Coordinates of C-alpha atoms in Angstrom, one line a residue:
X1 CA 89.4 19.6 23.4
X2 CA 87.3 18.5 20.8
X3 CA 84.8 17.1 23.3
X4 CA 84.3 20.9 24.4
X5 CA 82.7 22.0 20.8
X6 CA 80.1 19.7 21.1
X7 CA 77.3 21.8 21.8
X8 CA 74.0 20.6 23.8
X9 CA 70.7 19.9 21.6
X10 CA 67.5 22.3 22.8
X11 CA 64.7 19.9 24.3
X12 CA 62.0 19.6 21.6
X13 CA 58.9 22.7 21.6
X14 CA 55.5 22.2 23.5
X15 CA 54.3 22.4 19.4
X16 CA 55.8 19.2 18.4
X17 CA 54.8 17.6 21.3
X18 CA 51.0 18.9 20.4
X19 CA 51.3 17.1 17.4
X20 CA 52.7 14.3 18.1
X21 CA 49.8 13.5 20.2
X22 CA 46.9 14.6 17.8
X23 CA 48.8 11.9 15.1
X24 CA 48.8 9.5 17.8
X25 CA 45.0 9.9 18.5
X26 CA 43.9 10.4 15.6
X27 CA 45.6 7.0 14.4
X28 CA 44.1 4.7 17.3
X29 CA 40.3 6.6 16.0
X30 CA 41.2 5.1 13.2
X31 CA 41.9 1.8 14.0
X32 CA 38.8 2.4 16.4
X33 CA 36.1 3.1 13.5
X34 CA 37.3 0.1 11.0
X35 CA 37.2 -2.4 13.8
X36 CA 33.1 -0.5 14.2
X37 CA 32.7 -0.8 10.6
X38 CA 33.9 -4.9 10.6
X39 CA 32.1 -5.6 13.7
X40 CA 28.9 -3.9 12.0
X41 CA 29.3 -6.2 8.3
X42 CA 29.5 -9.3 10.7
X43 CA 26.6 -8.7 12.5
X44 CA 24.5 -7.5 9.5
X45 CA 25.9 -11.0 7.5
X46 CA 25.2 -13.2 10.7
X47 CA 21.7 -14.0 12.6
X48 CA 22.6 -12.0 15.7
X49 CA 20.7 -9.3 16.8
X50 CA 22.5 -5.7 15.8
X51 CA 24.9 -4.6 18.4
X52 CA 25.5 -1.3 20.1
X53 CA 28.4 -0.7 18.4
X54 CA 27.1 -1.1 15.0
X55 CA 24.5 0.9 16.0
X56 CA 27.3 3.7 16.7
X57 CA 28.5 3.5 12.9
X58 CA 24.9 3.6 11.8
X59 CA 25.1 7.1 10.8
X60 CA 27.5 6.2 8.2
X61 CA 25.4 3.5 7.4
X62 CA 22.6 6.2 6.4
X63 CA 23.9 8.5 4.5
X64 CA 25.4 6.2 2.4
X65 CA 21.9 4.8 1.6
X66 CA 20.6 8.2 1.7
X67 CA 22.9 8.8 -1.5
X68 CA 22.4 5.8 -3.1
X69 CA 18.3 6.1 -2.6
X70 CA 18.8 9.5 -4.0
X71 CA 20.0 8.4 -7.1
X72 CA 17.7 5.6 -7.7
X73 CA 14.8 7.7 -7.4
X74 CA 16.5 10.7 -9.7
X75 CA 17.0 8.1 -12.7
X76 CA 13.4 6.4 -12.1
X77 CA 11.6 9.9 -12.3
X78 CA 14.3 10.8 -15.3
X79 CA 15.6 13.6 -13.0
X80 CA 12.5 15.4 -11.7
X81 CA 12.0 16.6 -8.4
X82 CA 12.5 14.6 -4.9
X83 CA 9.5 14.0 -2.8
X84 CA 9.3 16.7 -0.2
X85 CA 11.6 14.7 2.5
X86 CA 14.6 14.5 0.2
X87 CA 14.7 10.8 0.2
X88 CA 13.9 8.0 -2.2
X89 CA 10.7 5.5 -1.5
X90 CA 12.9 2.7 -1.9
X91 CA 16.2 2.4 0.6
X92 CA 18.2 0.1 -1.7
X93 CA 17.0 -1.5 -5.3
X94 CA 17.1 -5.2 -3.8
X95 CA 13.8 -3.9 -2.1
X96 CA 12.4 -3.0 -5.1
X97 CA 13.8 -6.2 -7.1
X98 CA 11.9 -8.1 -4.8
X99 CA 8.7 -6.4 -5.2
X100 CA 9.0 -6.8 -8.6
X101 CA 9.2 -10.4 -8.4
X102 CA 5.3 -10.9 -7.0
X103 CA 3.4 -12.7 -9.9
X104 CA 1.4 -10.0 -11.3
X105 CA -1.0 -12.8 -13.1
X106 CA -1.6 -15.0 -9.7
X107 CA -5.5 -14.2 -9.0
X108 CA -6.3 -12.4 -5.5
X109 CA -7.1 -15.6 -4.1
X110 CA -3.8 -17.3 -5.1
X111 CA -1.8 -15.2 -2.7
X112 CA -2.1 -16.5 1.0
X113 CA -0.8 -14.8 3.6
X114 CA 1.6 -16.3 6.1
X115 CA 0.4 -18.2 9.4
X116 CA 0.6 -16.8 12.4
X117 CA 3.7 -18.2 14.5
X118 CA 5.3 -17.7 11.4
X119 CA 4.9 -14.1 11.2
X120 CA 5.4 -13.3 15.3
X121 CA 8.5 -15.1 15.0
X122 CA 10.3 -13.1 12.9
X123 CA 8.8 -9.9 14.8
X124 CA 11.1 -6.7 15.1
X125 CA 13.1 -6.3 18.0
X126 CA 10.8 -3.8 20.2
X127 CA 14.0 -1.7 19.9
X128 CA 13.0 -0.9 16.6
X129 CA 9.4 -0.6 16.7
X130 CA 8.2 2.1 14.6
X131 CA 12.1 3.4 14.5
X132 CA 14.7 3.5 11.5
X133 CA 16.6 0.2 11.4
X134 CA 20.2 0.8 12.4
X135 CA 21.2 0.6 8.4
X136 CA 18.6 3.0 7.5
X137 CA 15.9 0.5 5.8
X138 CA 12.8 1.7 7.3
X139 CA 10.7 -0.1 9.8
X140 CA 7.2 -2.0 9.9
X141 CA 4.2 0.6 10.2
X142 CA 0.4 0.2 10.7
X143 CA -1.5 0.9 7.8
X144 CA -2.1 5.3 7.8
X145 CA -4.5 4.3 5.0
X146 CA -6.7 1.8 3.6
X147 CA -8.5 0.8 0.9
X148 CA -11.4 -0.7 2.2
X149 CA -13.9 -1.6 -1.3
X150 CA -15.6 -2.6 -2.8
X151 CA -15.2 -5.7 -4.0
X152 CA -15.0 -5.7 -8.3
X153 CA -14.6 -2.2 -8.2
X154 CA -11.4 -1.5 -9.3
X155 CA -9.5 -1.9 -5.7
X156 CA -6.6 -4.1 -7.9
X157 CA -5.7 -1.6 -10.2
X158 CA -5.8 1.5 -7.9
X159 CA -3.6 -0.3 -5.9
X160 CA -1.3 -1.1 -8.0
X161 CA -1.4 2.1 -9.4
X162 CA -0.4 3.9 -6.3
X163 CA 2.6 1.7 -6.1
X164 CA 4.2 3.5 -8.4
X165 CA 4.1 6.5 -5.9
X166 CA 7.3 6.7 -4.1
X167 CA 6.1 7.7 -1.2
X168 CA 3.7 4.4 -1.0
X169 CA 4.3 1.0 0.5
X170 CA 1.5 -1.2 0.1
X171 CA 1.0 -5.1 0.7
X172 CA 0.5 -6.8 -2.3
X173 CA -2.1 -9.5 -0.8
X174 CA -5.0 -8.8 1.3
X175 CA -4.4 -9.0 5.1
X176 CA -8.2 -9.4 5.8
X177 CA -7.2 -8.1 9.4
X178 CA -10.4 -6.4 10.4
X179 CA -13.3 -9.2 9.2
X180 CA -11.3 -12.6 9.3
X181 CA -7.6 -12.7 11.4
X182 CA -8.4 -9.7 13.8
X183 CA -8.3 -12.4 16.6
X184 CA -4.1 -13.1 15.4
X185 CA -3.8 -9.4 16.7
X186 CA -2.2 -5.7 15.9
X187 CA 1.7 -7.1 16.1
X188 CA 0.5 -10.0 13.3
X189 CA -0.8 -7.4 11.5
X190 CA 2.3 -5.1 11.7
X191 CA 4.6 -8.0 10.6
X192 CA 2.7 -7.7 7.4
X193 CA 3.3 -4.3 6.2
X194 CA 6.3 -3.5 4.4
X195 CA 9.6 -1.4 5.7
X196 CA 8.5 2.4 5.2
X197 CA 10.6 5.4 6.0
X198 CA 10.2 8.4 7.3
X199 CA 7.3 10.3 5.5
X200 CA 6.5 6.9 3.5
X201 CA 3.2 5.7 3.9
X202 CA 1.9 2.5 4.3
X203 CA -1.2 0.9 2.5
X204 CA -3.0 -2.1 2.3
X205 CA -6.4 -3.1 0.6
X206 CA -8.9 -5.1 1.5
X207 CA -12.8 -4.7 -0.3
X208 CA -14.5 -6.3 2.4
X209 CA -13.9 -4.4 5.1
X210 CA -16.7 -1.9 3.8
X211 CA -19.3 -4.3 4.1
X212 CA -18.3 -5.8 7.2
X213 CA -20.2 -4.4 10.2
X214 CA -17.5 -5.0 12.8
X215 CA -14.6 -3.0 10.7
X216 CA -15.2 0.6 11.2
X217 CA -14.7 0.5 15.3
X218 CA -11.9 -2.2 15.0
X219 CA -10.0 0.4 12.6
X220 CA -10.7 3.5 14.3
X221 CA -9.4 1.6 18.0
X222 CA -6.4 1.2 15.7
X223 CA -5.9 4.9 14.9
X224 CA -9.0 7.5 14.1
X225 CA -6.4 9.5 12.1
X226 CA -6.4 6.6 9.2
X227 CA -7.6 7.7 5.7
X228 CA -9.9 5.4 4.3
X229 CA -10.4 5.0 -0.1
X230 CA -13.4 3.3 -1.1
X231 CA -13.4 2.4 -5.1
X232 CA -17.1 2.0 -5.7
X233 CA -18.5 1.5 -9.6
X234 CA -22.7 1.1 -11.0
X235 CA -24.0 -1.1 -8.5
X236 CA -25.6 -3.4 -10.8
X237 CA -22.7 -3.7 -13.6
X238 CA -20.3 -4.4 -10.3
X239 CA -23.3 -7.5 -9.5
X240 CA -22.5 -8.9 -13.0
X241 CA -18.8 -8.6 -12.7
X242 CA -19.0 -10.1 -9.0
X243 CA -21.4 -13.2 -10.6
X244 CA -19.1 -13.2 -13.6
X245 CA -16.1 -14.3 -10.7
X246 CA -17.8 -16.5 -9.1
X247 CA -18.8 -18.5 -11.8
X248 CA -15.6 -19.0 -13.5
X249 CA -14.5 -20.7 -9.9
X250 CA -17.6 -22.5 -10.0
X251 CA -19.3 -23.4 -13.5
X252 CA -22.0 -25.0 -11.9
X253 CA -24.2 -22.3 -9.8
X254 CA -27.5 -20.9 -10.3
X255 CA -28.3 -18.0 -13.1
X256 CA -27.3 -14.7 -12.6
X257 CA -31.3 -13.8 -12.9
X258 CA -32.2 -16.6 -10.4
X259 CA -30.1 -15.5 -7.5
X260 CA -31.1 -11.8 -8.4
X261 CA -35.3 -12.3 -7.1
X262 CA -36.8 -14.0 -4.3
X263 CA -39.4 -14.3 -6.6
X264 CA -39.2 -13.8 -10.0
X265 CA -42.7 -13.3 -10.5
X266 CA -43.2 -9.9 -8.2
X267 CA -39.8 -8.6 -9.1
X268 CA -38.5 -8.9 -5.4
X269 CA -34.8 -8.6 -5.0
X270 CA -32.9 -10.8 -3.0
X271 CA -30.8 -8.4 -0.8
X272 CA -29.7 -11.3 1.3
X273 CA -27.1 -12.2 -1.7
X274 CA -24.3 -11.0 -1.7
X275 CA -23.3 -9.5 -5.0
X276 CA -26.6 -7.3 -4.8
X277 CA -26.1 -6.4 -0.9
X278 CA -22.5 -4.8 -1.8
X279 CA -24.1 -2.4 -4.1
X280 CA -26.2 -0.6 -2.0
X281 CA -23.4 1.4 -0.6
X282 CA -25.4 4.4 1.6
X283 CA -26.5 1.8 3.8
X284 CA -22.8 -0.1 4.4
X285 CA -21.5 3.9 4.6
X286 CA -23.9 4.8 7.5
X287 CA -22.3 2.1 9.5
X288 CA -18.8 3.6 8.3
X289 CA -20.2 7.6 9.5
X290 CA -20.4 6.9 13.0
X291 CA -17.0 6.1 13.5
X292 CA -14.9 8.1 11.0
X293 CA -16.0 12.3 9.6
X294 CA -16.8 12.2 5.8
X295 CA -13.6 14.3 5.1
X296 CA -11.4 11.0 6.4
X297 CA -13.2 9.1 3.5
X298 CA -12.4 9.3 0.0
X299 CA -14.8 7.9 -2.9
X300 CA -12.9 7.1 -6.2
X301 CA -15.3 6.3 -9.1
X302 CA -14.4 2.9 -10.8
X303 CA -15.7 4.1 -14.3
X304 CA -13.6 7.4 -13.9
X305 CA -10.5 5.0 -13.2
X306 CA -10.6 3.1 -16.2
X307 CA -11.6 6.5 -18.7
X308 CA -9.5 8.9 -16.6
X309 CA -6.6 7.2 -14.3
X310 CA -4.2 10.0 -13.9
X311 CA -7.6 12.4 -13.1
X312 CA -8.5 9.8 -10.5
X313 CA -5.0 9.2 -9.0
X314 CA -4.3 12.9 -8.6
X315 CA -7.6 13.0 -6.0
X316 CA -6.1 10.1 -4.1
X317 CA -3.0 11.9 -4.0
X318 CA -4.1 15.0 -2.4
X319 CA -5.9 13.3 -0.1
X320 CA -3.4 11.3 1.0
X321 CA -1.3 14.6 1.2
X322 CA 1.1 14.0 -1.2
X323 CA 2.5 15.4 -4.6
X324 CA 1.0 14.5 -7.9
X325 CA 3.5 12.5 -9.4
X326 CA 1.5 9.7 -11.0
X327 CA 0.1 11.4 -13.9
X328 CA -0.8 10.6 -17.8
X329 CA 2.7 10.0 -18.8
X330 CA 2.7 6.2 -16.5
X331 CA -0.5 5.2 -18.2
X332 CA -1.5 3.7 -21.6
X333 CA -4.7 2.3 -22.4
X334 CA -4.9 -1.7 -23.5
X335 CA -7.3 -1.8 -25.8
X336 CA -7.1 -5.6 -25.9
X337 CA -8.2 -6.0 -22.2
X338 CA -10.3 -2.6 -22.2
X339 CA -8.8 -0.4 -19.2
X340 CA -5.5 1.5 -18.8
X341 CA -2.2 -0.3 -18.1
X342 CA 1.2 1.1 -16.2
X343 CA 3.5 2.0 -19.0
X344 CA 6.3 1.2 -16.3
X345 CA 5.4 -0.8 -12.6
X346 CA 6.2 -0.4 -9.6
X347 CA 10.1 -2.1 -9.6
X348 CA 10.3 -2.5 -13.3
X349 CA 11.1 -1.3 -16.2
X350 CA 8.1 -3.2 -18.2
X351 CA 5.2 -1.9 -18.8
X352 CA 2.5 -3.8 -16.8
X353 CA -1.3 -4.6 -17.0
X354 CA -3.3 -6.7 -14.5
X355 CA -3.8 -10.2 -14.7
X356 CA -6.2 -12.7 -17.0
X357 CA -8.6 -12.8 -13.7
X358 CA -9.5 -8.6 -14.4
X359 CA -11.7 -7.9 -17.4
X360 CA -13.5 -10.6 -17.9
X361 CA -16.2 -10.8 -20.7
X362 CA -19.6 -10.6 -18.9
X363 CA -22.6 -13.1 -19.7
X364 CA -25.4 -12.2 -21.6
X365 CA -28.0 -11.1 -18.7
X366 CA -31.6 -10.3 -19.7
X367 CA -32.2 -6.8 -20.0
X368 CA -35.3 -6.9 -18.3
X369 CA -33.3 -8.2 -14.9
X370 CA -30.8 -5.4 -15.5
X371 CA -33.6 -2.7 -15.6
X372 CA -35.4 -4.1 -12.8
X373 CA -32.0 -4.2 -10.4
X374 CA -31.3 -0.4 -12.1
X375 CA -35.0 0.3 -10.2
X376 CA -34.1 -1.1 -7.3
X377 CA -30.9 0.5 -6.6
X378 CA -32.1 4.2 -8.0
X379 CA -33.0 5.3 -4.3
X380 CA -30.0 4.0 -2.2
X381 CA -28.1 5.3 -5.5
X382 CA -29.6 9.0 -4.9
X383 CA -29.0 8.6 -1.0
X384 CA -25.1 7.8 -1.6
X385 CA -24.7 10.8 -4.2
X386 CA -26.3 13.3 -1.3
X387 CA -23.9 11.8 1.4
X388 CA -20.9 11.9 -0.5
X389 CA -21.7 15.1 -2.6
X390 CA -20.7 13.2 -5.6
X391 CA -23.0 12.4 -8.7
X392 CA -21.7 9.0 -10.1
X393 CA -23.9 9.2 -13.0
X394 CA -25.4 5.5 -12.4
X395 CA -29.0 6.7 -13.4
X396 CA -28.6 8.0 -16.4

């Protein structure tokens, strides 16, 4: 019969079973990681907080960023060298579009920092304090350093200087933390800093925390480990610059040589004012010694920043424990405005010099006022050189 030839199939191997399932599997992973991945964009786009899940896929998330912060660093340093973590300062260039956006040519004064309420409500979840995000864009830090003065020293300009580092995040106002808002708290403060990564770190200047008394044990409660810069210039040029300010906010004061003496007659300084108190910087640095070791405190030299900026910058970079990058090739000198410019800024392609409110032309002062205030000065001046183990050359 014909029926009999038929003959009967062999049941299929253990082998194609096998791999039947793996296909199976490996499909439904699949589906499994694009539904993470969708879930994750919607969250991101919405005002939810992140979910676990996206959290899951936020490896992917990283390296992706990793790569693309990799080769925005490469093309801004023209293919040189990676910082010594093998990332990129900035996670994404909208970050650095932003920065770039601050108005260079506000004055100081002109750029307020943000109430309060404001700033605690939009606090970090606590599951991301002092973490990476979950897509990798760093998280809020305190301050590791700070650049505490002086005021009319030349605080600006190394600031904006350093920005150019790629391992440094700085906030482009002044906090004023430690002498004015220290009552809005540490978690106000944080909310201030900007998103640092891994081995970034964070910055922020503010002059008059050298000659307030209350800063040094307010900082150190905050961390003894924080580096501290002070910018500090000729004591009695910085009084003329400081005047020179305060009169081109207010027209109307007193002369620079009536403010200077309590009497005019003897020759006795006023020390109570202001502009001459700064100056005498081995007094406002004892305070500053019996909270923080000398080697925790580094003394830049205004002059030397305007003649020599790369020389100056590559001290602040060791000391902040971080490779020279910011050398002669960022700098040019202006010789309109009298002190070095960035041939490129911080988030820009342009080159960049501060604002019309630095380098202001100085009033005539008598020279027999400026000899008498070089006098006064010429002690604490000697005392500050033996401290720091640094001759400024002020009393030449």
């Amino acid at each position: 019969m014909a029926f009999s030839r038929i003959t009967k199939l062999d049941p299929p191997s253990r082998g194609i079973f096998r791999k039947a399932v793996v296909m199976l599997c490996s499909l439904l992973a699949s589906f499994f990681l694009l539904h993470l991945l969708t879930e994750s964009c919607t969250t991101t786009t919405g005002n939810s907080p992140p979910r676990g899940s996206s959290s899951r896929a936020a490896g992917l998330f990283e390296d992706l960023s990793s790569l693309r912060t990799k080769r925005l660093v490469y093309e801004w340093t023209g293919g040189s060298e990676l910082n010594r973590y093998g990332t990129a300062a900035r996670t994404s260039q909208v970050l650095a579009d932003e920065r770039a956006t601050q108005d260079s040519e506000l004055p100081e004064e002109a750029l307020v920092l943000p109430p309060p309420d404001l700033v605690v409500s939009r606090r970090v979840s606590p599951r991301f304090a002092g973490k990476v995000s979950p897509l990798g864009e760093g998280s809020k830090k305190l301050p590791q350093a700070l650049i505490i003065g002086v005021k009319k020293g030349g605080t600006r300009a190394l600031l904006e200087f350093l920005r150019v580092h790629p391992d440094i995040r700085a906030v482009g106002a002044e906090p004023h933390f430690f002498d004015r808002n220290y009552h809005n708290g540490l978690e106000w403060y944080r909310e201030l800093m900007p998103k640092t990564l891994e081995g970034q770190i964070t910055m922020e200047k503010t002059p008059s925390y050298f000659v307030t008394r209350e800063a040094p044990a307010r900082i150190s409660a905050m961390s003894r480990n924080t580096k501290l810069i002070v910018v500090v210039r000729d004591p009695v040029t910085r009084a003329i610059s400081d005047y020179t300010q305060t009169l081109s906010k207010k027209p109307d004061i007193p002369s620079f040589e009536s403010l200077t003496f309590k009497n005019r007659t003897t020759g006795l300084i006023d020390t109570s004012w202001s502009a001459i108190q700064i100056g005498i910087y081995a007094k406002h640095l004892d305070n500053w010694l019996q909270y923080f070791p000398m080697e925790q405190i580094l003394f830049v030299s205004g002059e030397r920043l305007i003649s020599d900026p790369a020389g100056e910058l590559g001290r602040v970079q060791d000391f902040l424990g971080l490779k020279r990058i910011i050398t002669d090739k960022h700098f040019y000198f202006n010789q309109t405005k009298g002190f070095p410019c960035l041939k490129k800024a911080e988030g820009s392609s342009k080159p960049h010099c501060l604002g019309k409110t630095k380098g202001r032309t100085h009033p005539n002062i008598d020279p027999e006022v400026v000899q008498r205030l070089r006098d006064f000065y010429r002690p604490f001046n000697m005392k500050f050189y033996q401290m720091t183990g640094r001759f400024f050359g002020w009393d030449d």
